[in-house]
């Protein structure tokens, strides 16, 4: 996706659609399902066991519409990759625009009762609903994106998006003329704060004069509010934008106003060819492929995963052809350093906005502290909304 301090570290818990759309939104890999998302499910998992010789049924539940860019789109690209990779060994389906809470629980129960043996829930807010349904269907495997809880038959996983933000920051620091960067921010939780900080630290690593401002829209997907936030930042003199939201509206606004921007979660170059400096894109295919392989082989086990550049799960893609050669080379070098474990985006010394040291020289921030980040680093202006 990867939404208590630890709970807040993960995204995608904002409702994007009404529950009344569910019955029409269950879509198979080739045709729509005729099963309503509100149908009753049995209290045991017996009906979800696969019959011998039949394909593995894999279902995905999305917080937003698939669209053509962003978080949900990236998940669906991976679903399609699974179909190509595994062919008739699997059969996939998805339900889009599913709000979290009780509505999500109904969808998970329905999918389990339909015989799906592997179900992916792609937003933080699905956690409690998925955990409840997982207990009722112990023979079904559940995977929760950006979560923090697991069970005997339920795992959680995420992408290290802060690594992509850091790489984008390096380019932004090199390309900005005003030394002012902007972030169209979604929900004020540790994941988003972490990405803002990583973007700033990446830029400051090549340009110490950099400062960053964020405008919060308090939604993951709202093209209108995202556009307004982008225009507000541009009005403040920002000449490079990045977002932690799902629509291409910010990069489209940047294109109109003649400033630079980065895509987020997927390649957004088509939405603003001149403005687009690159996209911090998530690739869910490596993880999804491993999970399906494990289920098919009977080797799936309880655990969690946080994959990044090293595993091919995040990267800065489609850099603008007009970037100076030295910037392209620097991007390649820093990407390789992160992949090889020689560079950590949060490497000390790091001080917070008030000038207090939060990480000593030579230290790399632990995953625990990364997941609990609730402060801005020096150079980020403004305050974090309560």
XYZ file of C-alpha atoms in Angstrom:
386
model
C 0.000 0.000 0.000
C 2.492 -1.142 3.405
C -2.232 2.645 8.514
C -0.967 3.223 19.094
C 2.426 4.611 17.558
C 3.137 1.285 15.954
C -0.370 0.944 14.618
C -0.227 4.324 13.014
C 2.866 3.435 11.088
C 0.929 1.902 8.325
C -1.374 3.345 5.692
C -4.504 3.004 3.669
C -7.342 3.156 6.211
C -9.510 5.834 4.610
C -12.813 4.845 3.040
C -12.986 5.634 -0.658
C -16.323 4.204 -1.707
C -19.732 3.162 -0.464
C -20.387 -0.410 0.577
C -23.324 -0.524 -1.833
C -20.916 -0.737 -4.768
C -19.366 -3.998 -3.621
C -21.672 -6.433 -5.353
C -20.754 -4.941 -8.713
C -17.041 -4.623 -8.069
C -15.898 -8.206 -7.562
C -13.950 -8.718 -10.725
C -12.285 -11.878 -11.945
C -9.134 -11.958 -14.005
C -11.291 -12.266 -17.142
C -14.881 -11.600 -16.018
C -16.913 -10.199 -13.122
C -17.973 -12.514 -10.338
C -21.700 -12.889 -9.804
C -21.316 -13.214 -6.023
C -22.358 -10.297 -3.786
C -19.819 -8.986 -1.280
C -22.588 -8.888 1.313
C -23.498 -12.569 1.066
C -23.359 -14.664 4.229
C -20.274 -16.772 4.917
C -20.050 -20.029 6.853
C -18.454 -19.937 10.281
C -15.856 -22.549 9.399
C -13.309 -22.851 6.620
C -14.388 -26.148 5.145
C -15.875 -24.636 1.993
C -12.667 -22.771 1.171
C -10.486 -25.826 0.596
C -9.366 -26.289 -3.001
C -10.353 -29.346 -4.938
C -7.559 -31.521 -6.270
C -6.353 -30.404 -9.698
C -8.086 -27.022 -9.642
C -6.173 -23.727 -9.853
C -5.229 -21.836 -6.723
C -7.826 -19.123 -6.200
C -6.173 -15.826 -5.239
C -8.189 -12.718 -4.327
C -7.174 -9.092 -3.819
C -9.084 -6.413 -1.911
C -8.281 -2.808 -2.856
C -8.923 0.422 -0.941
C -9.324 2.495 -4.086
C -10.223 2.168 -7.749
C -7.595 0.506 -9.931
C -7.297 3.567 -12.162
C -4.115 4.245 -14.114
C -1.660 5.333 -11.394
C -0.863 5.093 -7.711
C -1.169 2.600 -4.876
C -4.018 0.379 -6.013
C -2.840 0.462 -9.608
C 0.580 -0.845 -8.497
C -1.045 -3.756 -6.661
C -3.130 -4.629 -9.687
C -0.106 -4.586 -11.991
C 1.402 -7.242 -9.731
C -1.810 -9.281 -9.836
C -1.634 -9.284 -13.626
C 2.029 -10.310 -13.465
C 1.011 -13.311 -11.366
C -1.458 -14.388 -14.053
C 1.279 -14.233 -16.690
C 3.790 -16.067 -14.508
C 1.581 -18.870 -13.219
C -0.938 -19.268 -16.030
C -3.637 -21.841 -15.355
C -2.073 -22.764 -12.006
C -3.916 -19.838 -10.434
C -7.127 -17.867 -10.870
C -7.183 -14.304 -9.576
C -9.986 -11.878 -8.737
C -10.208 -8.496 -7.066
C -12.644 -6.178 -5.322
C -11.889 -2.477 -5.651
C -12.945 0.603 -3.656
C -13.595 -1.311 -0.423
C -13.804 0.852 2.725
C -12.181 -0.525 5.852
C -14.071 -1.711 8.930
C -17.263 -3.771 8.827
C -17.589 -3.480 5.061
C -14.145 -4.982 4.532
C -14.994 -7.839 6.887
C -18.003 -8.745 4.750
C -15.864 -8.765 1.625
C -13.179 -10.971 3.209
C -15.810 -13.426 4.444
C -17.431 -13.557 1.043
C -14.137 -14.187 -0.744
C -13.193 -16.930 1.722
C -16.591 -18.585 1.348
C -16.154 -18.546 -2.446
C -13.181 -20.875 -2.115
C -10.299 -18.411 -2.380
C -7.300 -20.005 -0.733
C -5.086 -16.900 -0.656
C -6.408 -13.406 0.046
C -4.454 -10.144 -0.039
C -5.814 -7.081 1.776
C -3.968 -4.029 0.525
C -4.454 -1.335 3.165
C -3.693 -0.854 6.860
C -7.315 -0.346 7.835
C -8.221 -3.897 6.813
C -6.152 -5.381 9.643
C -8.759 -6.066 12.303
C -11.356 -7.256 9.805
C -8.889 -9.612 8.145
C -7.677 -10.989 11.478
C -11.251 -11.749 12.513
C -12.043 -13.541 9.266
C -8.708 -15.393 9.308
C -9.677 -16.977 12.632
C -12.930 -18.194 11.091
C -11.183 -19.662 8.018
C -7.980 -21.340 9.286
C -7.393 -23.146 5.970
C -7.220 -19.874 4.016
C -3.958 -17.904 3.829
C -4.304 -14.145 4.444
C -1.746 -11.435 3.615
C -2.126 -7.886 4.977
C -0.294 -4.985 3.329
C 1.204 -2.353 5.665
C -0.059 -4.165 8.749
C 1.540 -5.100 12.026
C -0.369 -8.192 13.211
C -0.074 -11.790 12.117
C -1.635 -15.100 13.005
C -1.137 -18.765 12.181
C -2.680 -18.162 8.748
C -2.101 -14.409 8.375
C 1.033 -12.431 7.491
C 1.794 -8.752 7.017
C 4.084 -7.112 4.473
C 5.157 -3.694 3.163
C 7.513 -1.837 0.847
C 10.327 0.400 2.113
C 8.918 3.433 0.338
C 11.278 5.716 2.251
C 14.137 4.362 0.105
C 12.381 5.561 -3.029
C 11.680 8.918 -1.375
C 15.352 9.286 -0.477
C 16.442 8.632 -4.063
C 13.896 11.144 -5.319
C 15.283 13.630 -2.818
C 18.768 13.298 -4.262
C 17.472 14.293 -7.695
C 15.322 17.073 -6.216
C 18.306 18.522 -4.347
C 20.278 18.648 -7.558
C 17.515 20.105 -9.712
C 15.854 22.672 -7.438
C 16.720 26.304 -8.105
C 14.647 27.768 -5.274
C 15.931 25.237 -2.713
C 12.291 24.757 -1.704
C 10.708 21.317 -1.980
C 7.077 20.412 -1.401
C 5.142 17.315 -0.386
C 1.465 16.659 -1.028
C 0.924 14.554 2.085
C -1.942 12.201 2.876
C -2.440 11.089 6.497
C -0.090 12.270 9.329
C 1.123 8.826 10.363
C 4.696 7.548 10.771
C 4.905 6.064 7.278
C 4.146 9.368 5.596
C 6.266 11.382 8.034
C 9.107 8.920 7.370
C 8.812 9.477 3.626
C 8.827 13.278 4.016
C 11.960 13.024 6.148
C 13.693 10.630 3.767
C 12.935 12.915 0.809
C 14.407 15.852 2.733
C 17.503 13.949 3.878
C 18.172 12.743 0.346
C 17.989 16.297 -0.965
C 20.126 17.683 1.861
C 22.803 15.070 1.152
C 23.561 16.932 -2.088
C 22.257 20.415 -1.218
C 22.373 21.489 2.467
C 20.295 24.610 1.694
C 17.174 22.564 0.998
C 13.982 23.031 2.994
C 10.739 21.091 2.636
C 7.116 22.030 3.214
C 4.128 19.694 3.390
C 0.446 20.316 2.776
C -1.784 17.639 4.276
C -4.975 16.554 2.504
C -5.954 13.893 5.090
C -6.920 11.429 2.397
C -5.110 8.855 0.331
C -7.057 9.539 -2.825
C -8.749 12.847 -3.585
C -7.645 14.380 -6.909
C -9.283 17.720 -6.152
C -7.623 18.191 -2.767
C -4.325 16.848 -4.095
C -4.359 19.440 -6.868
C -5.191 22.247 -4.444
C -2.313 21.195 -2.178
C 0.116 21.115 -5.098
C -0.937 24.577 -6.267
C -0.601 25.945 -2.719
C 2.963 24.648 -2.495
C 3.847 26.038 -5.907
C 2.449 29.372 -4.764
C 4.917 29.288 -1.854
C 7.866 29.107 -4.255
C 8.336 25.343 -4.291
C 9.825 24.192 -7.581
C 9.985 20.424 -6.970
C 7.029 18.385 -5.687
C 6.587 14.859 -4.437
C 3.434 13.260 -3.107
C 2.326 10.531 -0.722
C -1.122 10.351 -2.276
C -2.578 8.124 -4.962
C -3.774 10.225 -7.889
C -1.662 11.915 -10.587
C -3.229 15.313 -9.813
C -0.066 16.795 -8.201
C 2.152 15.970 -11.156
C -0.503 17.270 -13.545
C -0.576 20.554 -11.616
C 3.221 20.724 -11.781
C 3.081 20.226 -15.547
C 0.612 23.089 -15.911
C 2.666 25.470 -13.763
C 6.066 24.616 -15.220
C 7.651 23.126 -12.118
C 9.100 19.668 -11.488
C 7.548 16.693 -9.706
C 7.857 13.020 -8.869
C 5.283 10.284 -9.298
C 4.433 8.014 -6.367
C 3.725 4.283 -5.995
C 3.677 3.730 -9.771
C 5.228 5.244 -12.895
C 3.373 8.533 -13.469
C 5.489 9.810 -16.357
C 2.506 9.712 -18.736
C 0.681 12.274 -16.604
C 3.271 15.036 -16.926
C 6.120 14.302 -19.301
C 7.948 17.623 -18.839
C 7.427 17.956 -15.093
C 8.172 14.304 -14.300
C 11.671 13.826 -12.847
C 11.035 10.172 -11.995
C 8.645 8.051 -9.946
C 9.225 6.342 -6.614
C 7.423 3.213 -7.767
C 6.544 0.117 -5.769
C 6.905 -3.285 -7.404
C 4.730 -5.788 -5.519
C 5.439 -8.598 -7.987
C 8.508 -10.101 -6.243
C 6.674 -10.526 -2.954
C 3.394 -11.698 -4.459
C 5.227 -14.193 -6.651
C 7.028 -15.648 -3.626
C 3.808 -15.956 -1.619
C 1.961 -17.733 -4.434
C 4.921 -20.069 -4.968
C 4.978 -20.899 -1.256
C 1.244 -21.630 -1.157
C 1.437 -23.815 -4.266
C 4.389 -25.712 -2.781
C 2.794 -26.040 0.642
C 5.672 -24.117 2.254
C 3.819 -20.904 3.219
C 4.467 -19.994 6.847
C 3.652 -17.278 9.348
C 5.872 -14.208 9.192
C 6.253 -10.657 7.960
C 8.197 -8.858 5.239
C 9.457 -5.320 4.640
C 11.108 -5.305 1.237
C 12.936 -2.489 -0.496
C 15.513 -1.707 -3.179
C 17.491 -4.842 -2.306
C 14.577 -7.108 -3.179
C 13.444 -5.077 -6.178
C 10.316 -3.903 -4.340
C 10.920 -0.133 -4.653
C 12.941 2.081 -6.932
C 13.164 5.399 -8.750
C 11.894 4.605 -12.248
C 11.638 6.493 -15.546
C 14.074 9.314 -14.765
C 13.538 12.234 -17.119
C 15.732 12.020 -20.192
C 16.678 15.675 -19.721
C 18.374 15.061 -16.373
C 22.089 15.941 -16.468
C 24.364 12.954 -16.933
C 25.968 13.516 -13.530
C 22.563 13.327 -11.832
C 21.703 10.085 -13.600
C 25.053 8.630 -12.602
C 24.561 9.730 -8.995
C 21.121 8.097 -8.954
C 22.600 4.829 -10.199
C 25.392 4.951 -7.604
C 23.076 5.671 -4.674
C 20.589 3.020 -5.771
C 23.384 0.460 -5.927
C 24.686 1.548 -2.498
C 21.258 1.041 -0.909
C 20.869 -2.329 -2.627
C 24.274 -3.473 -1.376
C 23.610 -2.281 2.167
C 26.288 0.405 2.022
C 23.850 3.308 2.323
C 20.936 3.728 4.714
C 18.671 6.744 4.140
C 18.499 7.296 7.898
C 22.195 7.347 8.809
C 23.417 9.451 11.748
C 23.936 12.150 12.666
C 20.276 13.149 12.342
C 18.636 15.933 14.317
C 14.964 16.715 14.538
C 13.199 19.953 13.729
C 14.041 21.366 17.193
C 17.746 20.577 16.759
C 17.787 17.575 19.119
C 19.902 14.630 18.009
C 17.731 11.603 17.304
C 20.434 9.410 15.766
C 24.140 9.487 16.589
C 26.928 9.652 14.033
C 27.625 6.330 12.365
C 24.392 4.682 13.452
C 21.630 3.427 11.166
C 18.057 3.759 12.375
C 16.390 0.522 13.443
C 13.209 -0.723 11.828
C 11.449 -0.271 15.170
C 12.338 3.418 15.276
C 11.528 3.894 11.599
C 8.060 2.473 12.162
C 7.489 4.776 15.153
C 8.626 8.053 13.542
C 6.475 10.985 14.661
C 8.801 13.977 14.201
C 10.224 16.044 11.351
C 13.949 16.195 10.694
C 15.757 19.524 10.510
C 14.871 21.275 7.300
C 11.203 20.325 7.213
C 9.087 23.396 7.899
C 5.731 23.610 9.636
C 4.205 21.247 12.164
C 2.690 17.781 12.007
C -1.118 17.853 12.332
C -2.511 16.233 15.461
